[in-house]
Amino acid sequence: MMLLRRAVSAAALLALVLPPVAASPAYAYPASPAADAPAGCRTSPSAPLDAEQARLADARTTALVERGGLGDFVRRFPAGLCTARSTAEARQLADSWGESLWQASVRRAQGQRPGGDLAPGDDRPLYWARLAMTAAIARWQPDFAVDRAALRARFEDASRGLTNNAFRTAPGVRRVFISGFDPFGLDAEIRRANPSGSAALQLNGRRVTLADGTTAEIRAVVLPVRYADFDAGMVERAFAPHLAAGPAQAHLITTVSQGYPGIFTLEAWAGRARSADPYPDNRQALSGGTRERPVTAPGLGPGPEFIPTTLPAKAVTDAVQSPYPVFLNTEVVEIPAGATAPVDRANGPTPGSRAVEGGGGGYLSNEVAYRSNRLRGELAPQLPGGHLHTPVLTGLPADPQQLTGPEFERNESAIAAEVRAVLEHAAARR
C-alpha cells in the first residue's frame, strides 16, 4: 500500500460527492426577519471575504443550496441578523440559526425534511449555505460593537453539530461519536463533496443495531478543512464533551475522512506532524510543513510522535468487505532517531523517530485523528478510538454544469452504508 499512498497523495487531498430526495415536515426558522428590524441596520456588499467565501461567486454554489432546500436560510439570515440590538442578541442569533441549519440538514439527510431535487445525503447544500451565511456576517454593519470573528466561530460551531447535540442517554444504549469533513479541493472542482460529511449527517442521532445485537446511538460533527480552526482547538472542543467522564461519555470515537480510491482503510497510526505542503486548505493556507521538514501544529498539547489506533481492526476487517474492501493500514513516514531524512515504514514507526506522516498522511485527516486520540488518551484511555478513511467518491458527470448523477449518488449511498456497517462492528461489545 506504500506505492498506493505515494501515487494518490495529491489526489487524496481532493474530494468528490452527491445523492436521491427526501420528504417530511416544514421547518420553523429561528429568528423572524421581522419588519421591526432597526432602521440603522446596514450591510456592506464590498466587505472583504476570505478565499473560501470568495468561491460563492460561482453560480453553481447557489444552485447546490437551492436544490438542497436550504435557500431560505441564506435569504432570511441577513434580516435575521438585523433584529439583533446588542452583542448578546447577536450571539444568540448566531447560535440559534447555526443549530437550526445543522438540524435541518440532518433531517434532510435522513429523509425527514423536504430538500429539493438533490439526494438527501448530499453534504454540499449544508457546506455552501453555511459559507453564504458567514459571508452575511462579514457584510453585516450593526450599530453596536461586534466581534465578527467570534460571532462567526459561534455560528460555525453550532452549524457543525458542536452545540446542542448531546447523546440521549438510555440504559443499555452504547454511545458512538464520529466526525466527518467539509468538501475540499474546490478550486480544481467546485462540485466536489465529502462522503465523510455525508455519512456524519446521515448517522447523527441515529440508533443502530450493533453486530452483537445491542443498540448504539451515533452522534456526529462535520469539521472544516482549515488549519486555523484546528489551531484554535475546534477538534478538542468537538470531542472533549464526549470523552469527559460521566453518563454522556462515548463508548467509542472515530474520525472519518475521504482517503484512497476504491477502498476503506482503518489507520493504525496517527502522526503528530503536518507535512502536506504545497497542498493548501480551503482558505488557501499552507501548513508550513513538508515531507522533508515536518512541523508540529500550533496549540497541540503534549503527546507522543505517533498514536496507535485502539479500534478493533480485525473484527471490522473480518466482517466488513463489501461493496468496498476494508484494510488496516500500518504505513507511516518517519525521520528515524538520529537521522534527518524521511523514511517510509510499512509496519509502523520505529522507537524514537520523528513523525512525518501517519496513516492519514500529513494533512488534516491525519491531524484530526491525532488530536482526538491524544485527547482520548488524556481523558478516557480505555475507550476505543482511531481513524477511518472512506473511498474517494467518484461519479460526477463530465458536464461541469450537471451537479449530480446516478453513479455519483449510488457511490455516495454505498459509502455511507459501509461507514455505518464499520461502526456496527467496531462498537459491539467484546
Short mmCIF file of C-alpha atoms in Angstrom, two decimals:
data_model
loop_
_atom_site.label_atom_id
_atom_site.label_comp_id
_atom_site.label_asym_id
_atom_site.label_seq_id
_atom_site.Cartn_x
_atom_site.Cartn_y
_atom_site.Cartn_z
CA MET A 1 0.00 0.00 0.00
CA MET A 2 3.00 2.30 0.27
CA LEU A 3 3.01 2.69 -3.50
CA LEU A 4 -0.67 3.48 -3.35
CA ARG A 5 -0.01 6.16 -0.72
CA ARG A 6 2.64 7.82 -2.87
CA ALA A 7 0.59 7.56 -6.06
CA VAL A 8 -2.53 9.14 -4.61
CA SER A 9 -1.04 11.54 -2.07
CA ALA A 10 -2.06 14.52 -4.18
CA ALA A 11 -5.38 13.06 -5.28
CA ALA A 12 -6.31 12.16 -1.72
CA LEU A 13 -6.31 15.87 -0.90
CA LEU A 14 -9.05 16.45 -3.48
CA ALA A 15 -12.61 15.25 -2.79
CA LEU A 16 -15.90 14.34 -4.70
CA VAL A 17 -19.80 13.80 -3.64
CA LEU A 18 -23.63 13.51 -4.23
CA PRO A 19 -27.02 11.60 -3.74
CA PRO A 20 -31.80 10.92 -4.20
CA VAL A 21 -34.61 13.18 -2.40
CA ALA A 22 -36.38 13.45 0.96
CA ALA A 23 -39.77 14.43 2.32
CA SER A 24 -41.50 15.50 5.52
CA PRO A 25 -42.49 18.40 7.74
CA ALA A 26 -41.96 22.07 7.10
CA TYR A 27 -39.33 23.95 9.04
CA ALA A 28 -39.68 26.84 11.50
CA TYR A 29 -36.87 29.37 11.21
CA PRO A 30 -35.32 30.56 14.46
CA ALA A 31 -35.43 34.34 14.26
CA SER A 32 -38.01 36.01 12.10
CA PRO A 33 -36.52 38.51 9.62
CA ALA A 34 -39.09 40.84 11.04
CA ALA A 35 -40.27 44.19 9.84
CA ASP A 36 -39.21 45.59 13.22
CA ALA A 37 -35.52 45.43 12.28
CA PRO A 38 -33.62 48.54 13.40
CA ALA A 39 -33.71 51.28 10.81
CA GLY A 40 -29.94 51.67 11.04
CA CYS A 41 -29.19 48.06 10.12
CA ARG A 42 -26.87 48.03 7.13
CA THR A 43 -24.82 45.62 5.07
CA SER A 44 -21.62 46.25 3.14
CA PRO A 45 -21.51 44.35 -0.17
CA SER A 46 -17.86 45.35 -0.52
CA ALA A 47 -16.79 43.81 2.79
CA PRO A 48 -13.74 41.59 2.23
CA LEU A 49 -14.36 37.85 2.04
CA ASP A 50 -11.79 35.13 2.61
CA ALA A 51 -10.63 32.75 -0.11
CA GLU A 52 -13.19 30.13 0.86
CA GLN A 53 -16.12 32.56 0.85
CA ALA A 54 -14.97 34.02 -2.47
CA ARG A 55 -15.93 30.75 -4.22
CA LEU A 56 -19.56 31.70 -3.62
CA ALA A 57 -19.24 33.82 -6.76
CA ASP A 58 -19.66 30.60 -8.76
CA ALA A 59 -23.39 30.28 -9.52
CA ARG A 60 -23.25 26.51 -9.01
CA THR A 61 -22.77 27.03 -5.29
CA THR A 62 -26.12 28.85 -5.12
CA ALA A 63 -27.71 26.09 -7.17
CA LEU A 64 -26.45 23.47 -4.71
CA VAL A 65 -28.03 25.38 -1.80
CA GLU A 66 -31.34 25.91 -3.61
CA ARG A 67 -31.54 22.36 -4.93
CA GLY A 68 -30.80 21.13 -1.40
CA GLY A 69 -33.76 23.04 0.01
CA LEU A 70 -31.68 25.38 2.20
CA GLY A 71 -32.04 28.58 0.20
CA ASP A 72 -34.41 30.21 2.70
CA PHE A 73 -31.72 30.05 5.37
CA VAL A 74 -29.38 32.10 3.22
CA ARG A 75 -32.06 34.56 2.12
CA ARG A 76 -33.52 35.19 5.56
CA PHE A 77 -30.36 35.27 7.64
CA PRO A 78 -29.25 38.87 6.85
CA ALA A 79 -32.62 40.24 8.01
CA GLY A 80 -32.47 37.92 10.98
CA LEU A 81 -29.16 39.50 11.98
CA CYS A 82 -30.79 42.90 11.71
CA THR A 83 -33.20 42.03 14.53
CA ALA A 84 -30.25 41.96 16.96
CA ARG A 85 -29.94 45.10 19.06
CA SER A 86 -26.95 44.10 21.15
CA THR A 87 -23.89 41.88 21.17
CA ALA A 88 -25.71 39.41 23.42
CA GLU A 89 -28.63 39.17 20.98
CA ALA A 90 -26.23 38.73 18.06
CA ARG A 91 -24.60 35.80 19.85
CA GLN A 92 -27.99 34.21 20.49
CA LEU A 93 -28.90 34.64 16.83
CA ALA A 94 -25.66 33.02 15.68
CA ASP A 95 -26.29 30.06 17.99
CA SER A 96 -29.95 29.58 17.05
CA TRP A 97 -29.50 29.97 13.30
CA GLY A 98 -26.45 27.72 13.31
CA GLU A 99 -28.19 24.98 15.27
CA SER A 100 -31.27 25.26 13.07
CA LEU A 101 -29.19 24.94 9.90
CA TRP A 102 -27.49 21.85 11.33
CA GLN A 103 -30.76 20.25 12.43
CA ALA A 104 -32.44 20.97 9.10
CA SER A 105 -29.50 19.42 7.24
CA VAL A 106 -29.53 16.31 9.43
CA ARG A 107 -33.28 15.90 8.97
CA ARG A 108 -32.90 16.34 5.24
CA ALA A 109 -30.08 13.78 5.07
CA GLN A 110 -32.26 11.29 6.94
CA GLY A 111 -35.33 11.80 4.75
CA GLN A 112 -37.34 13.72 7.34
CA ARG A 113 -37.47 17.12 5.59
CA PRO A 114 -38.20 18.18 2.01
CA GLY A 115 -34.95 19.02 0.33
CA GLY A 116 -35.20 19.92 -3.34
CA ASP A 117 -34.09 17.52 -6.05
CA LEU A 118 -30.61 16.64 -4.78
CA ALA A 119 -30.20 13.34 -2.97
CA PRO A 120 -30.92 13.60 0.78
CA GLY A 121 -27.45 12.55 1.92
CA ASP A 122 -25.63 15.21 -0.10
CA ASP A 123 -23.47 17.28 2.24
CA ARG A 124 -22.86 20.13 -0.21
CA PRO A 125 -26.03 22.18 0.47
CA LEU A 126 -25.04 22.50 4.14
CA TYR A 127 -21.48 23.46 3.25
CA TRP A 128 -22.41 26.21 0.81
CA ALA A 129 -25.35 27.50 2.87
CA ARG A 130 -23.11 27.81 5.93
CA LEU A 131 -20.46 29.61 3.92
CA ALA A 132 -23.00 32.05 2.45
CA MET A 133 -24.30 32.80 5.93
CA THR A 134 -20.79 33.50 7.20
CA ALA A 135 -20.43 35.93 4.30
CA ALA A 136 -23.58 37.65 5.57
CA ILE A 137 -21.91 38.03 8.98
CA ALA A 138 -18.88 39.57 7.26
CA ARG A 139 -21.10 42.09 5.45
CA TRP A 140 -23.35 43.00 8.38
CA GLN A 141 -22.84 46.53 9.73
CA PRO A 142 -24.67 46.80 13.08
CA ASP A 143 -24.89 49.99 15.13
CA PHE A 144 -23.11 48.36 18.09
CA ALA A 145 -19.70 46.82 18.56
CA VAL A 146 -19.45 43.19 17.50
CA ASP A 147 -16.53 40.79 17.29
CA ARG A 148 -17.18 39.37 13.83
CA ALA A 149 -14.63 36.55 14.16
CA ALA A 150 -16.12 35.41 17.48
CA LEU A 151 -19.64 35.62 16.07
CA ARG A 152 -18.66 33.54 13.08
CA ALA A 153 -16.97 30.98 15.34
CA ARG A 154 -20.18 30.58 17.35
CA PHE A 155 -22.21 30.14 14.18
CA GLU A 156 -19.67 27.66 12.76
CA ASP A 157 -19.70 25.53 15.92
CA ALA A 158 -23.50 25.46 16.04
CA SER A 159 -23.92 24.67 12.33
CA ARG A 160 -21.40 21.81 12.53
CA GLY A 161 -23.07 19.90 15.36
CA LEU A 162 -20.72 21.03 18.15
CA THR A 163 -23.55 22.50 20.25
CA ASN A 164 -26.88 21.11 21.43
CA ASN A 165 -26.03 17.68 20.04
CA ALA A 166 -25.75 15.51 23.16
CA PHE A 167 -26.45 11.81 23.41
CA ARG A 168 -29.90 10.82 24.65
CA THR A 169 -28.54 8.68 27.46
CA ALA A 170 -30.52 5.49 27.96
CA PRO A 171 -29.75 2.26 29.85
CA GLY A 172 -28.00 -0.31 27.69
CA VAL A 173 -27.54 2.01 24.70
CA ARG A 174 -23.92 2.42 23.68
CA ARG A 175 -22.67 5.79 22.52
CA VAL A 176 -20.56 6.31 19.38
CA PHE A 177 -19.12 9.71 18.44
CA ILE A 178 -17.68 10.43 14.99
CA SER A 179 -16.51 13.35 12.90
CA GLY A 180 -16.58 13.97 9.16
CA PHE A 181 -15.20 16.77 6.97
CA ASP A 182 -16.36 19.50 4.60
CA PRO A 183 -15.75 19.21 0.86
CA PHE A 184 -12.28 20.31 -0.25
CA GLY A 185 -10.15 20.60 -3.38
CA LEU A 186 -12.79 23.02 -4.66
CA ASP A 187 -10.54 25.12 -6.87
CA ALA A 188 -9.99 22.04 -9.02
CA GLU A 189 -13.69 21.01 -8.97
CA ILE A 190 -16.32 23.24 -7.36
CA ARG A 191 -18.89 20.40 -7.38
CA ARG A 192 -16.90 18.20 -5.02
CA ALA A 193 -18.38 16.93 -1.79
CA ASN A 194 -17.08 14.73 1.01
CA PRO A 195 -18.52 11.28 1.78
CA SER A 196 -17.35 11.54 5.39
CA GLY A 197 -19.51 14.65 5.88
CA SER A 198 -22.41 12.94 4.17
CA ALA A 199 -22.09 9.91 6.45
CA ALA A 200 -21.97 12.18 9.52
CA LEU A 201 -25.23 13.87 8.52
CA GLN A 202 -26.95 10.59 7.76
CA LEU A 203 -25.86 8.98 11.04
CA ASN A 204 -26.17 11.83 13.55
CA GLY A 205 -28.70 10.92 16.25
CA ARG A 206 -29.50 7.51 14.77
CA ARG A 207 -29.97 4.39 16.85
CA VAL A 208 -28.36 1.38 15.19
CA THR A 209 -28.21 -2.32 15.99
CA LEU A 210 -24.64 -3.46 16.58
CA ALA A 211 -23.13 -6.76 15.48
CA ASP A 212 -23.70 -8.22 18.95
CA GLY A 213 -27.42 -7.35 18.86
CA THR A 214 -27.18 -4.41 21.25
CA THR A 215 -28.14 -0.83 20.40
CA ALA A 216 -25.95 2.22 19.94
CA GLU A 217 -26.66 5.88 19.33
CA ILE A 218 -24.36 7.78 16.98
CA ARG A 219 -23.60 11.48 17.28
CA ALA A 220 -21.53 13.33 14.70
CA VAL A 221 -19.92 16.62 13.78
CA VAL A 222 -18.65 17.94 10.44
CA LEU A 223 -15.30 19.73 10.68
CA PRO A 224 -13.80 22.38 8.39
CA VAL A 225 -10.80 21.78 6.15
CA ARG A 226 -8.95 24.76 7.62
CA TYR A 227 -5.72 24.81 9.59
CA ALA A 228 -6.75 27.91 11.56
CA ASP A 229 -9.77 26.17 13.08
CA PHE A 230 -7.61 23.24 14.16
CA ASP A 231 -5.08 25.69 15.62
CA ALA A 232 -7.93 27.27 17.60
CA GLY A 233 -8.89 23.94 19.16
CA MET A 234 -12.06 23.02 17.26
CA VAL A 235 -11.25 19.29 17.31
CA GLU A 236 -10.74 19.36 21.07
CA ARG A 237 -13.98 21.37 21.54
CA ALA A 238 -15.85 18.81 19.49
CA PHE A 239 -14.51 15.70 21.23
CA ALA A 240 -13.95 16.78 24.84
CA PRO A 241 -17.65 16.70 25.89
CA HIS A 242 -17.88 13.10 24.65
CA LEU A 243 -14.67 11.98 26.36
CA ALA A 244 -15.15 13.55 29.78
CA ALA A 245 -16.14 11.10 32.50
CA GLY A 246 -19.85 10.88 33.16
CA PRO A 247 -23.10 9.46 31.81
CA ALA A 248 -22.66 11.17 28.41
CA GLN A 249 -19.19 9.76 27.75
CA ALA A 250 -18.89 7.91 24.44
CA HIS A 251 -18.07 4.22 24.33
CA LEU A 252 -16.15 4.63 21.07
CA ILE A 253 -14.87 7.52 18.96
CA THR A 254 -13.55 7.64 15.44
CA THR A 255 -12.72 10.35 12.98
CA VAL A 256 -13.68 9.80 9.34
CA SER A 257 -12.31 11.35 6.16
CA GLN A 258 -12.00 10.64 2.45
CA GLY A 259 -8.92 8.61 1.56
CA TYR A 260 -7.89 6.23 -1.21
CA PRO A 261 -9.69 5.16 -4.40
CA GLY A 262 -11.87 2.07 -4.09
CA ILE A 263 -11.06 1.03 -0.51
CA PHE A 264 -11.74 1.77 3.14
CA THR A 265 -8.73 1.90 5.45
CA LEU A 266 -8.53 1.82 9.21
CA GLU A 267 -5.42 3.80 10.05
CA ALA A 268 -3.15 2.03 12.52
CA TRP A 269 -1.17 5.18 13.38
CA ALA A 270 -1.80 8.92 13.68
CA GLY A 271 1.26 11.15 13.43
CA ARG A 272 1.96 14.39 15.26
CA ALA A 273 3.28 16.32 12.24
CA ARG A 274 1.94 18.49 9.46
CA SER A 275 3.76 17.82 6.19
CA ALA A 276 1.27 18.32 3.36
CA ASP A 277 2.64 21.44 1.65
CA PRO A 278 2.27 22.56 -1.12
CA TYR A 279 -1.37 21.39 -0.85
CA PRO A 280 -3.50 24.15 0.75
CA ASP A 281 -6.58 24.07 2.92
CA ASN A 282 -9.94 25.55 1.91
CA ARG A 283 -8.69 29.08 2.61
CA GLN A 284 -5.54 28.58 0.55
CA ALA A 285 -3.47 28.40 3.74
CA LEU A 286 -0.48 26.09 3.97
CA SER A 287 0.55 24.03 6.96
CA GLY A 288 4.17 25.20 6.96
CA GLY A 289 5.39 21.59 6.88
CA THR A 290 6.73 19.35 4.14
CA ARG A 291 7.85 15.74 3.93
CA GLU A 292 11.44 16.85 4.37
CA ARG A 293 10.64 19.40 7.09
CA PRO A 294 7.55 18.39 9.10
CA VAL A 295 6.17 20.79 11.71
CA THR A 296 4.06 20.39 14.82
CA ALA A 297 0.67 22.09 14.75
CA PRO A 298 0.19 25.17 16.94
CA GLY A 299 -1.76 24.64 20.14
CA LEU A 300 -1.25 20.90 20.20
CA GLY A 301 -0.87 19.54 23.72
CA PRO A 302 1.94 17.22 24.76
CA GLY A 303 1.95 13.74 23.31
CA PRO A 304 3.95 11.04 21.52
CA GLU A 305 5.08 11.32 17.91
CA PHE A 306 2.68 8.53 16.88
CA ILE A 307 -0.56 7.32 18.48
CA PRO A 308 -1.81 3.79 17.68
CA THR A 309 -5.45 3.04 16.96
CA THR A 310 -7.38 1.17 19.64
CA LEU A 311 -10.30 0.33 17.35
CA PRO A 312 -10.94 -3.43 16.96
CA ALA A 313 -9.46 -3.52 13.46
CA LYS A 314 -9.54 -7.30 12.99
CA ALA A 315 -13.20 -7.53 13.98
CA VAL A 316 -14.02 -4.90 11.38
CA THR A 317 -11.85 -6.19 8.54
CA ASP A 318 -13.02 -9.79 9.13
CA ALA A 319 -16.69 -8.76 8.91
CA VAL A 320 -16.95 -5.81 6.52
CA GLN A 321 -15.61 -6.17 2.99
CA SER A 322 -18.46 -5.19 0.68
CA PRO A 323 -19.04 -3.34 -1.55
CA TYR A 324 -15.60 -1.86 -0.76
CA PRO A 325 -12.76 -3.85 0.84
CA VAL A 326 -11.58 -2.66 4.26
CA PHE A 327 -7.89 -2.83 5.17
CA LEU A 328 -5.78 -2.00 8.19
CA ASN A 329 -3.13 0.48 7.01
CA THR A 330 0.03 0.19 9.09
CA GLU A 331 2.17 2.53 6.98
CA VAL A 332 3.81 5.69 8.29
CA VAL A 333 6.56 8.08 7.24
CA GLU A 334 9.14 8.96 9.88
CA ILE A 335 12.54 10.52 10.38
CA PRO A 336 14.36 7.79 12.31
CA ALA A 337 16.14 8.62 15.54
CA GLY A 338 19.48 10.24 14.77
CA ALA A 339 18.62 10.75 11.08
CA THR A 340 17.50 13.78 9.07
CA ALA A 341 15.76 12.27 6.02
CA PRO A 342 12.22 10.82 5.91
CA VAL A 343 11.77 7.06 5.56
CA ASP A 344 8.64 5.11 4.55
CA ARG A 345 7.77 2.36 7.00
CA ALA A 346 5.32 -0.39 6.06
CA ASN A 347 4.76 -1.66 9.61
CA GLY A 348 4.58 1.37 11.84
CA PRO A 349 7.16 3.68 13.42
CA THR A 350 10.48 2.77 14.98
CA PRO A 351 11.44 3.83 18.53
CA GLY A 352 12.48 7.46 18.97
CA SER A 353 11.53 8.56 15.45
CA ARG A 354 10.03 11.92 14.42
CA ALA A 355 6.60 11.74 12.79
CA VAL A 356 6.28 12.90 9.18
CA GLU A 357 3.04 11.20 8.14
CA GLY A 358 0.58 8.97 9.92
CA GLY A 359 -1.76 6.64 8.08
CA GLY A 360 -3.74 9.71 7.09
CA GLY A 361 -0.71 11.42 5.57
CA GLY A 362 0.45 14.82 6.81
CA TYR A 363 -2.79 16.70 6.17
CA LEU A 364 -5.85 17.41 8.33
CA SER A 365 -7.18 13.85 8.04
CA ASN A 366 -4.17 12.67 9.98
CA GLU A 367 -4.27 15.63 12.35
CA VAL A 368 -7.92 15.13 13.33
CA ALA A 369 -7.05 11.55 14.25
CA TYR A 370 -4.01 12.64 16.26
CA ARG A 371 -5.78 15.47 18.10
CA SER A 372 -8.88 13.46 19.02
CA ASN A 373 -6.94 10.41 20.13
CA ARG A 374 -4.35 12.43 22.03
CA LEU A 375 -7.28 13.87 23.97
CA ARG A 376 -8.82 10.42 24.35
CA GLY A 377 -5.56 9.17 25.83
CA GLU A 378 -5.68 12.05 28.31
CA LEU A 379 -9.35 11.85 29.31
CA ALA A 380 -10.53 8.30 28.54
CA PRO A 381 -7.64 5.99 27.62
CA GLN A 382 -9.83 2.91 27.98
CA LEU A 383 -12.07 3.90 25.07
CA PRO A 384 -11.54 2.52 21.56
CA GLY A 385 -10.60 5.26 19.10
CA GLY A 386 -8.99 5.74 15.72
CA HIS A 387 -9.49 6.93 12.16
CA LEU A 388 -11.41 5.57 9.17
CA HIS A 389 -10.70 6.59 5.58
CA THR A 390 -13.54 6.18 3.09
CA PRO A 391 -13.03 5.56 -0.62
CA VAL A 392 -12.76 8.57 -2.91
CA LEU A 393 -16.28 9.43 -4.07
CA THR A 394 -16.42 9.28 -7.85
CA GLY A 395 -19.14 9.57 -10.47
CA LEU A 396 -19.71 13.27 -11.09
CA PRO A 397 -21.00 13.85 -14.64
CA ALA A 398 -18.50 15.05 -17.22
CA ASP A 399 -20.64 18.12 -17.93
CA PRO A 400 -19.46 20.68 -15.33
CA GLN A 401 -22.96 22.21 -15.16
CA GLN A 402 -24.52 18.94 -14.00
CA LEU A 403 -24.36 18.84 -10.22
CA THR A 404 -25.20 15.19 -9.70
CA GLY A 405 -25.76 11.91 -11.48
CA PRO A 406 -26.89 8.31 -10.83
CA GLU A 407 -23.38 6.87 -10.43
CA PHE A 408 -22.37 9.62 -8.04
CA GLU A 409 -25.48 9.08 -5.93
CA ARG A 410 -25.06 5.29 -5.85
CA ASN A 411 -21.45 5.62 -4.74
CA GLU A 412 -22.29 8.14 -2.01
CA SER A 413 -25.05 5.91 -0.68
CA ALA A 414 -22.83 2.82 -0.69
CA ILE A 415 -20.01 4.59 1.16
CA ALA A 416 -22.34 5.94 3.86
CA ALA A 417 -23.90 2.49 4.34
CA GLU A 418 -20.48 0.91 4.75
CA VAL A 419 -19.39 3.56 7.28
CA ARG A 420 -22.43 2.51 9.30
CA ALA A 421 -21.52 -1.18 8.95
CA VAL A 422 -17.97 -0.48 10.15
CA LEU A 423 -19.32 1.30 13.23
CA GLU A 424 -21.80 -1.50 13.93
CA HIS A 425 -18.90 -3.96 14.18
CA ALA A 426 -16.39 -1.62 15.82
CA ALA A 427 -18.74 -0.63 18.68
CA ALA A 428 -20.02 -4.12 19.52
CA ARG A 429 -19.14 -5.45 22.97
CA ARG A 430 -16.26 -7.91 23.16
#
